[in-house]
Amino acid sequence: MGLFMAICCYLCYTKGIAMEEWIKISIIIPVYNMEKYLCKCLDSVVAQKIEPKEIICIDDGSTDSSCEILERYHEKYEYIKVCRQQNKGSGAARNFALSVARGRYVCFLDSDDWYIDKSALEKMYNACEENGVNVCGSLRQVYNPLNLKVGKMELHRKDCEMQPCGILMKYSDYQGDFHYHNYIFNRQMLNERDIKFPLFKRYQDPPFFIRAMLAAGSFWVLPVELYCYRSTPTARLMDKNNDMRETLRGMCECMEIADKNHLSALKVNLVNRLIMDYTRFIDEHPSDEVYGLLERLNKYLSEEEKKRTTLYPFFKNLLLRENRAHIAQYLQQKGISSIAIYGLGNMGELLYSVLSDTEIEIFCGIDQRKEVFHGLPVISDFCKLPTDTVIIITPLYPLGQEIEEILYKNSYTRTITLTDIVNERGK
């Protein structure tokens, strides 16, 4: 059945298409039930000035009108190729597209996102050719559907300050694992290293990206706005226990690659992201398998790396419900009876849930992105805090420590980081 589907897809891909001998870039778009956003996505790719190009759309068993939309665009633009597969996931879709792609470079776009600068891919292609590199990165924006605003993400912006022609970076210095959409990759390099997407239902992108960047070694970064990401809260995506297992498997693969290649910063960032993004879900869907995968992640960390993360003490002393009282006990032992929660994301929410039924007073929240927090005031002026209120900084290492240093420089010394609390309890 798998061979039959592959043959059908290949025939669908090649039928009625004048084969060109050489193409600059292949843009790969997996599609699954994205009728609401698909036209905006495709229009943004069609508008890219780079020529010749091909756009490979893999429909992953959509049940809405996505297929009909793809066919309309295929009829209008012969360089848009449409293939179909039974629902196997975006990783399998991208792998098939890679097997039929003909571009010198390849890049990837999700069907609910879009490209911004019409010249971005052309500039990135030229940067690779002129500088003799196999990978080029770019800048990124994010669209918030709640307030309908587009903001600039930090990805590579500081790297490119005062560098209008771009900059060469070593991956060993960068050690990132997200935002692979913002890069173009030499297809021959991917083929020679047999770099593909693992077939996880979730978190299959980072292992691909890490392997590709390790193969490239160095990469060029241009200050061009290529990609706009449509933000979707993690809570909406993670709705099944199986999803969490798949995510953890992907993280374990990333940790194994990072450990093998001595990427210590990447290992620490992986663990801290796990805690920041998935804590509440793990807490609500505990299982022996999930905790086994967490222990597997912990084993990849050296003793020095463990000091820079909160994985083991965090999941031992914070997530397990019967031990949550330790947080309040720790604060009481320090003579802290009133706190302000700095950072009202997942970690701030979790800290609130831990302390809301204790004798510790939660005086307010501190966050520039929110106006209300469980009926509590949200402030930005620390001078308004009572003298006996201690700020608990919830962002994890290293951001939490950086925030604490900034507050110290501004003469606010009554602070403590959540990382320090949890690590102290884990000793």
Coordinates of C-alpha atoms in Angstrom, one line a residue:
M1 CA 0.0 0.0 0.0
G2 CA 2.9 2.4 0.8
L3 CA 4.6 1.8 -2.5
F4 CA 1.2 2.2 -4.4
M5 CA 0.6 5.6 -2.6
A6 CA 4.1 6.8 -3.4
I7 CA 3.6 5.9 -7.1
C8 CA 0.3 7.7 -7.2
C9 CA 1.8 10.8 -5.5
Y10 CA 4.7 10.8 -7.9
L11 CA 2.4 10.5 -11.0
C12 CA 0.2 13.3 -9.5
Y13 CA 3.3 15.4 -9.0
T14 CA 4.7 15.0 -12.6
K15 CA 1.5 14.9 -14.6
G16 CA 1.2 17.7 -17.1
I17 CA 4.3 19.5 -15.8
A18 CA 7.1 20.7 -18.0
M19 CA 10.2 19.4 -16.2
E20 CA 12.8 22.1 -15.8
E21 CA 16.5 21.1 -15.7
W22 CA 17.4 23.4 -12.8
I23 CA 15.4 25.1 -10.0
K24 CA 16.7 27.5 -7.4
I25 CA 14.5 26.6 -4.6
S26 CA 11.7 24.1 -3.5
I27 CA 9.2 25.4 -1.0
I28 CA 7.6 22.5 0.9
I29 CA 4.2 23.0 2.4
P30 CA 2.4 20.2 4.3
V31 CA -1.4 20.8 4.4
Y32 CA -4.0 19.3 6.8
N33 CA -7.4 21.0 7.1
M34 CA -6.2 24.5 6.7
E35 CA -8.9 25.9 4.4
K36 CA -9.2 29.0 6.5
Y37 CA -5.5 30.1 6.1
L38 CA -4.3 28.3 3.0
C39 CA -4.9 31.1 0.4
K40 CA -2.9 33.7 2.4
C41 CA -0.1 31.2 2.7
L42 CA 0.0 30.3 -1.0
D43 CA -0.3 33.9 -2.1
S44 CA 2.7 34.8 -0.1
V45 CA 4.8 32.1 -1.7
V46 CA 3.6 32.9 -5.2
A47 CA 4.7 36.5 -4.5
Q48 CA 8.3 35.5 -3.8
K49 CA 10.4 37.0 -6.6
I50 CA 13.0 34.1 -6.8
E51 CA 12.8 32.3 -10.1
P52 CA 12.7 29.5 -11.0
K53 CA 11.0 28.0 -8.0
E54 CA 8.7 25.2 -7.2
I55 CA 6.1 24.9 -4.5
I56 CA 5.4 21.3 -3.3
C57 CA 2.1 21.0 -1.4
I58 CA 1.5 17.6 0.3
D59 CA -2.1 17.2 1.4
D60 CA -2.0 14.9 4.5
G61 CA -5.5 13.5 4.2
S62 CA -7.5 16.8 4.7
T63 CA -11.3 16.4 5.2
D64 CA -12.1 20.1 4.5
S65 CA -11.8 22.1 1.2
S66 CA -8.0 22.3 1.4
C67 CA -7.6 19.9 -1.6
E68 CA -9.9 22.0 -3.8
I69 CA -7.9 25.1 -2.9
L70 CA -4.7 23.4 -3.8
E71 CA -6.0 22.2 -7.1
R72 CA -7.2 25.8 -8.0
Y73 CA -3.7 27.1 -7.4
H74 CA -2.1 24.2 -9.3
E75 CA -4.3 25.0 -12.3
K76 CA -3.2 28.7 -12.2
Y77 CA 0.5 28.2 -11.4
E78 CA 2.2 25.3 -13.0
Y79 CA 5.1 25.4 -10.6
I80 CA 2.7 24.5 -7.7
K81 CA 2.7 20.7 -7.4
V82 CA 0.1 18.9 -5.4
C83 CA 0.5 15.5 -3.9
R84 CA -1.8 13.6 -1.6
Q85 CA -1.2 11.0 1.1
Q86 CA -3.2 9.2 3.7
N87 CA -2.9 11.0 7.1
K88 CA 0.6 10.2 8.2
G89 CA 1.7 13.4 9.8
S90 CA 3.6 16.4 8.6
G91 CA 7.0 14.7 9.0
A92 CA 6.1 12.0 6.5
A93 CA 4.6 14.7 4.2
R94 CA 7.9 16.7 4.3
N95 CA 10.0 13.6 3.7
F96 CA 8.1 12.7 0.6
A97 CA 8.4 16.3 -0.7
L98 CA 12.1 16.1 -0.1
S99 CA 12.3 12.9 -2.2
V100 CA 10.7 14.6 -5.2
A101 CA 12.1 18.1 -4.8
R102 CA 14.4 19.4 -7.5
G103 CA 15.6 22.8 -6.1
R104 CA 19.2 23.5 -5.3
Y105 CA 17.9 24.6 -1.9
V106 CA 14.8 23.7 0.0
C107 CA 12.7 25.5 2.7
F108 CA 9.6 24.7 4.7
L109 CA 6.4 26.7 5.3
D110 CA 3.4 25.7 7.5
S111 CA 0.1 26.2 5.8
D112 CA -1.3 28.6 8.4
D113 CA 1.7 30.9 8.2
W114 CA 3.0 33.1 5.5
Y115 CA 6.1 34.9 4.0
I116 CA 6.6 38.6 4.4
D117 CA 9.4 40.2 2.3
K118 CA 8.8 39.3 -1.4
S119 CA 12.6 39.4 -2.0
A120 CA 13.6 37.3 1.1
L121 CA 14.1 33.9 -0.5
E122 CA 16.0 35.4 -3.5
K123 CA 18.3 37.3 -1.1
M124 CA 18.9 34.2 1.0
Y125 CA 19.7 32.1 -2.1
N126 CA 22.2 34.7 -3.3
A127 CA 23.8 34.8 0.2
C128 CA 24.4 31.1 0.2
E129 CA 25.9 31.1 -3.3
E130 CA 28.1 34.2 -2.7
N131 CA 29.4 33.1 0.7
G132 CA 29.8 29.4 0.0
V133 CA 27.5 28.2 2.8
N134 CA 24.8 25.5 2.7
V135 CA 22.3 27.2 5.0
C136 CA 21.0 30.8 5.3
G137 CA 18.7 32.1 8.1
S138 CA 16.5 35.2 8.4
L139 CA 14.3 37.2 10.7
R140 CA 10.9 36.2 12.0
Q141 CA 7.6 37.8 13.1
V142 CA 4.6 36.4 15.0
Y143 CA 0.9 37.1 14.5
N144 CA -1.3 37.1 17.6
P145 CA -4.8 36.2 16.6
L146 CA -6.2 37.4 20.0
N147 CA -5.2 41.1 19.4
L148 CA -4.7 40.8 15.6
K149 CA -1.2 42.3 16.0
V150 CA 2.1 41.3 14.3
G151 CA 5.2 41.6 16.5
K152 CA 8.9 41.0 15.8
M153 CA 10.6 37.9 17.3
E154 CA 14.1 38.2 18.6
L155 CA 15.5 35.4 16.3
H156 CA 18.8 36.6 15.0
R157 CA 17.9 40.3 15.3
K158 CA 20.8 41.1 17.7
D159 CA 23.1 39.0 15.5
C160 CA 22.4 41.2 12.5
E161 CA 22.5 44.6 14.2
M162 CA 24.7 46.9 12.1
Q163 CA 25.2 44.0 9.6
P164 CA 23.1 44.9 6.5
C165 CA 24.9 42.3 4.4
G166 CA 24.5 39.6 7.0
I167 CA 26.9 37.6 9.2
L168 CA 28.5 34.2 9.3
M169 CA 27.7 32.2 12.4
K170 CA 28.9 28.8 13.7
Y171 CA 26.2 26.4 14.8
S172 CA 28.3 25.4 17.8
D173 CA 28.0 29.0 19.0
Y174 CA 24.3 29.3 18.2
Q175 CA 22.9 25.8 19.3
G176 CA 19.3 26.6 18.5
D177 CA 16.7 24.0 17.7
F178 CA 13.6 25.9 16.8
H179 CA 12.3 28.1 13.8
Y180 CA 13.7 25.9 11.0
H181 CA 11.1 27.6 8.8
N182 CA 13.4 30.6 8.8
Y183 CA 16.2 28.9 6.9
I184 CA 16.9 27.5 3.5
F185 CA 19.0 24.3 3.2
N186 CA 21.2 23.0 0.5
R187 CA 19.3 19.9 -0.8
Q188 CA 22.4 18.0 -1.8
M189 CA 23.7 18.4 1.7
L190 CA 20.5 16.9 3.1
N191 CA 20.6 14.0 0.7
E192 CA 24.2 13.1 1.2
R193 CA 23.7 13.1 5.0
D194 CA 20.3 11.4 4.7
I195 CA 18.7 14.0 6.9
K196 CA 15.0 13.5 7.2
F197 CA 12.2 14.2 9.6
P198 CA 11.6 11.6 12.3
L199 CA 8.0 10.2 12.1
F200 CA 6.8 11.6 15.5
K201 CA 3.4 13.1 15.5
R202 CA 4.9 16.1 17.4
Y203 CA 8.3 17.6 17.8
Q204 CA 9.7 16.2 14.6
D205 CA 11.1 19.5 13.4
P206 CA 13.9 20.1 16.0
P207 CA 15.8 16.8 15.4
F208 CA 15.7 17.6 11.6
F209 CA 17.0 21.1 12.2
I210 CA 19.7 20.2 14.6
R211 CA 21.1 17.5 12.2
A212 CA 20.9 19.9 9.3
M213 CA 22.8 22.6 11.2
L214 CA 25.4 20.2 12.4
A215 CA 26.0 19.1 8.8
A216 CA 26.3 22.7 7.7
G217 CA 28.7 23.6 10.5
S218 CA 28.4 27.4 9.7
F219 CA 25.5 29.3 8.3
W220 CA 24.8 32.8 7.0
V221 CA 22.2 35.1 8.6
L222 CA 20.5 37.9 6.6
P223 CA 18.5 40.8 8.2
V224 CA 15.5 40.1 6.0
E225 CA 11.9 39.5 7.2
L226 CA 11.0 36.1 5.8
Y227 CA 8.5 34.3 8.0
C228 CA 5.4 35.2 9.9
Y229 CA 4.2 32.6 12.4
R230 CA 0.6 32.4 13.5
S231 CA 0.7 31.9 17.2
T232 CA -1.4 29.1 18.7
P233 CA -1.4 28.5 22.4
T234 CA 0.2 25.2 23.4
A235 CA -2.7 24.2 25.5
R236 CA -4.9 24.0 22.4
L237 CA -2.5 21.7 20.7
M238 CA -1.7 19.4 23.5
D239 CA -5.0 17.6 24.1
K240 CA -4.0 14.0 24.2
N241 CA -1.6 12.1 26.5
N242 CA -0.2 10.5 23.4
D243 CA 0.8 13.9 22.1
M244 CA 2.9 14.5 25.2
R245 CA 4.7 11.1 24.8
E246 CA 5.5 12.0 21.2
T247 CA 6.8 15.4 22.2
L248 CA 9.0 13.8 24.9
R249 CA 10.3 11.2 22.4
G250 CA 11.3 14.1 20.1
M251 CA 13.0 15.9 22.9
C252 CA 14.9 12.7 23.9
E253 CA 16.2 12.4 20.3
C254 CA 17.3 16.0 20.4
M255 CA 19.0 15.5 23.7
E256 CA 20.8 12.4 22.4
I257 CA 22.1 14.4 19.4
A258 CA 23.1 17.3 21.6
D259 CA 24.9 15.0 24.0
K260 CA 26.8 13.2 21.3
N261 CA 27.9 16.5 19.7
H262 CA 28.8 18.3 23.0
L263 CA 26.1 20.9 22.7
S264 CA 25.7 21.7 26.4
A265 CA 23.7 25.0 25.9
L266 CA 21.2 23.2 23.7
K267 CA 20.7 20.5 26.3
V268 CA 19.9 23.0 29.0
N269 CA 17.6 25.0 26.7
L270 CA 15.7 21.8 25.8
V271 CA 15.0 21.0 29.4
N272 CA 14.0 24.5 30.4
R273 CA 11.6 24.8 27.4
L274 CA 10.0 21.5 28.5
I275 CA 9.3 23.0 31.9
M276 CA 8.1 26.4 30.6
D277 CA 5.8 25.0 27.8
Y278 CA 4.6 21.6 29.0
T279 CA 4.5 21.6 32.8
R280 CA 0.8 22.1 33.2
F281 CA -0.1 19.4 30.6
I282 CA 2.3 16.9 32.2
D283 CA 0.8 17.7 35.6
E284 CA -2.7 17.1 34.4
H285 CA -1.9 13.9 32.5
P286 CA 0.7 12.0 34.6
S287 CA 1.7 8.5 33.6
D288 CA 4.6 6.1 34.2
E289 CA 5.7 6.3 30.6
V290 CA 5.8 10.1 30.7
Y291 CA 7.9 10.2 33.9
G292 CA 10.1 7.5 32.5
L293 CA 10.9 9.7 29.5
L294 CA 11.6 12.6 31.9
E295 CA 14.1 10.4 33.7
R296 CA 15.7 9.6 30.4
L297 CA 16.1 13.2 29.6
N298 CA 17.6 13.8 33.1
K299 CA 20.3 11.1 32.5
Y300 CA 21.7 13.0 29.5
L301 CA 22.6 16.0 31.8
S302 CA 26.0 16.3 33.4
E303 CA 26.2 17.5 37.1
E304 CA 27.2 21.0 35.9
E305 CA 24.3 21.1 33.4
K306 CA 21.8 20.0 36.1
K307 CA 22.8 23.1 38.1
R308 CA 21.6 25.2 35.1
T309 CA 18.2 23.4 34.8
T310 CA 15.4 22.4 37.2
L311 CA 14.3 19.2 35.7
Y312 CA 14.9 16.6 38.4
P313 CA 14.0 18.6 41.5
F314 CA 11.2 20.3 39.5
F315 CA 9.4 17.1 38.7
K316 CA 10.2 15.5 42.0
N317 CA 9.1 18.4 44.3
L318 CA 6.9 20.6 42.3
L319 CA 4.8 18.5 39.9
L320 CA 4.0 15.7 42.3
R321 CA 0.9 17.1 44.0
E322 CA 1.6 15.6 47.5
N323 CA 5.0 17.5 47.6
R324 CA 3.7 20.9 46.5
A325 CA 3.5 22.2 50.1
H326 CA 7.3 22.3 50.1
I327 CA 7.2 25.6 48.1
A328 CA 5.1 27.4 50.7
Q329 CA 7.1 25.8 53.5
Y330 CA 10.3 27.0 52.0
L331 CA 9.0 30.6 51.7
Q332 CA 7.7 30.5 55.3
Q333 CA 11.1 29.3 56.5
K334 CA 12.6 32.3 54.8
G335 CA 10.2 34.6 56.6
I336 CA 8.3 35.4 53.3
S337 CA 4.6 35.9 53.8
S338 CA 3.7 38.2 50.8
I339 CA 4.9 37.7 47.2
A340 CA 4.5 39.2 43.7
I341 CA 4.7 36.8 40.8
Y342 CA 7.0 38.1 38.0
G343 CA 6.1 36.5 34.7
L344 CA 2.5 35.3 34.3
G345 CA 3.1 32.5 31.7
N346 CA 2.9 28.8 32.4
M347 CA 5.3 29.0 35.3
G348 CA 3.5 31.9 36.8
E349 CA 0.2 30.1 36.5
L350 CA 1.7 27.0 38.1
L351 CA 3.2 29.0 41.0
Y352 CA -0.2 30.6 41.5
S353 CA -1.9 27.2 41.7
V354 CA 0.7 26.0 44.2
L355 CA 0.3 29.0 46.5
S356 CA -3.3 30.1 46.1
D357 CA -4.6 27.8 48.8
T358 CA -1.8 28.5 51.3
E359 CA -1.1 31.2 53.9
I360 CA 1.3 33.0 51.5
E361 CA -0.3 36.2 50.2
I362 CA -0.1 36.7 46.5
F363 CA -0.1 40.5 46.4
C364 CA 0.0 41.0 42.6
G365 CA 1.4 39.9 39.3
I366 CA 4.1 41.6 37.2
D367 CA 4.0 41.2 33.5
Q368 CA 3.9 43.7 30.6
R369 CA 1.8 41.4 28.4
K370 CA -1.2 40.9 30.8
E371 CA -3.6 43.3 32.5
V372 CA -5.4 40.8 34.8
F373 CA -4.3 37.7 36.6
H374 CA -6.9 35.7 38.6
G375 CA -8.5 38.9 39.9
L376 CA -5.2 40.2 41.1
P377 CA -3.7 43.6 40.1
V378 CA -0.9 43.4 37.5
I379 CA 1.7 46.2 37.9
S380 CA 4.9 47.4 36.3
D381 CA 6.0 49.9 38.9
F382 CA 7.9 48.1 41.6
C383 CA 7.8 51.1 43.9
K384 CA 4.2 50.4 44.5
L385 CA 5.0 47.1 46.2
P386 CA 4.8 46.9 50.0
T387 CA 8.2 46.7 51.7
D388 CA 7.5 43.2 52.9
T389 CA 6.5 41.8 49.5
V390 CA 9.1 39.6 47.7
I391 CA 9.2 39.3 44.0
I392 CA 9.4 35.6 42.8
I393 CA 10.8 35.6 39.3
T394 CA 9.3 32.7 37.4
P395 CA 11.3 32.6 34.1
L396 CA 13.9 29.9 34.3
Y397 CA 17.6 30.0 33.9
P398 CA 19.2 32.0 32.3
L399 CA 16.5 34.6 31.8
G400 CA 15.4 34.5 35.5
Q401 CA 18.9 35.3 36.7
E402 CA 19.2 38.1 34.1
I403 CA 16.0 39.7 35.3
E404 CA 17.1 39.4 38.9
E405 CA 20.4 41.2 38.1
I406 CA 18.5 44.0 36.3
L407 CA 16.2 44.5 39.4
Y408 CA 19.3 44.5 41.7
K409 CA 20.9 47.3 39.5
N410 CA 17.7 49.2 40.0
S411 CA 18.0 48.9 43.8
Y412 CA 15.2 46.3 44.1
T413 CA 16.8 43.5 46.2
R414 CA 13.8 41.7 47.6
T415 CA 13.7 39.0 44.9
I416 CA 14.1 35.3 44.5
T417 CA 14.0 33.1 41.4
L418 CA 11.8 30.1 41.1
T419 CA 14.8 28.1 39.9
D420 CA 16.6 28.8 43.2
I421 CA 13.5 27.8 45.2
V422 CA 13.1 24.5 43.4
N423 CA 16.8 23.7 43.3
E424 CA 17.0 24.4 47.0
R425 CA 14.1 22.0 47.7
G426 CA 15.7 19.4 45.5
K427 CA 18.9 19.2 47.5

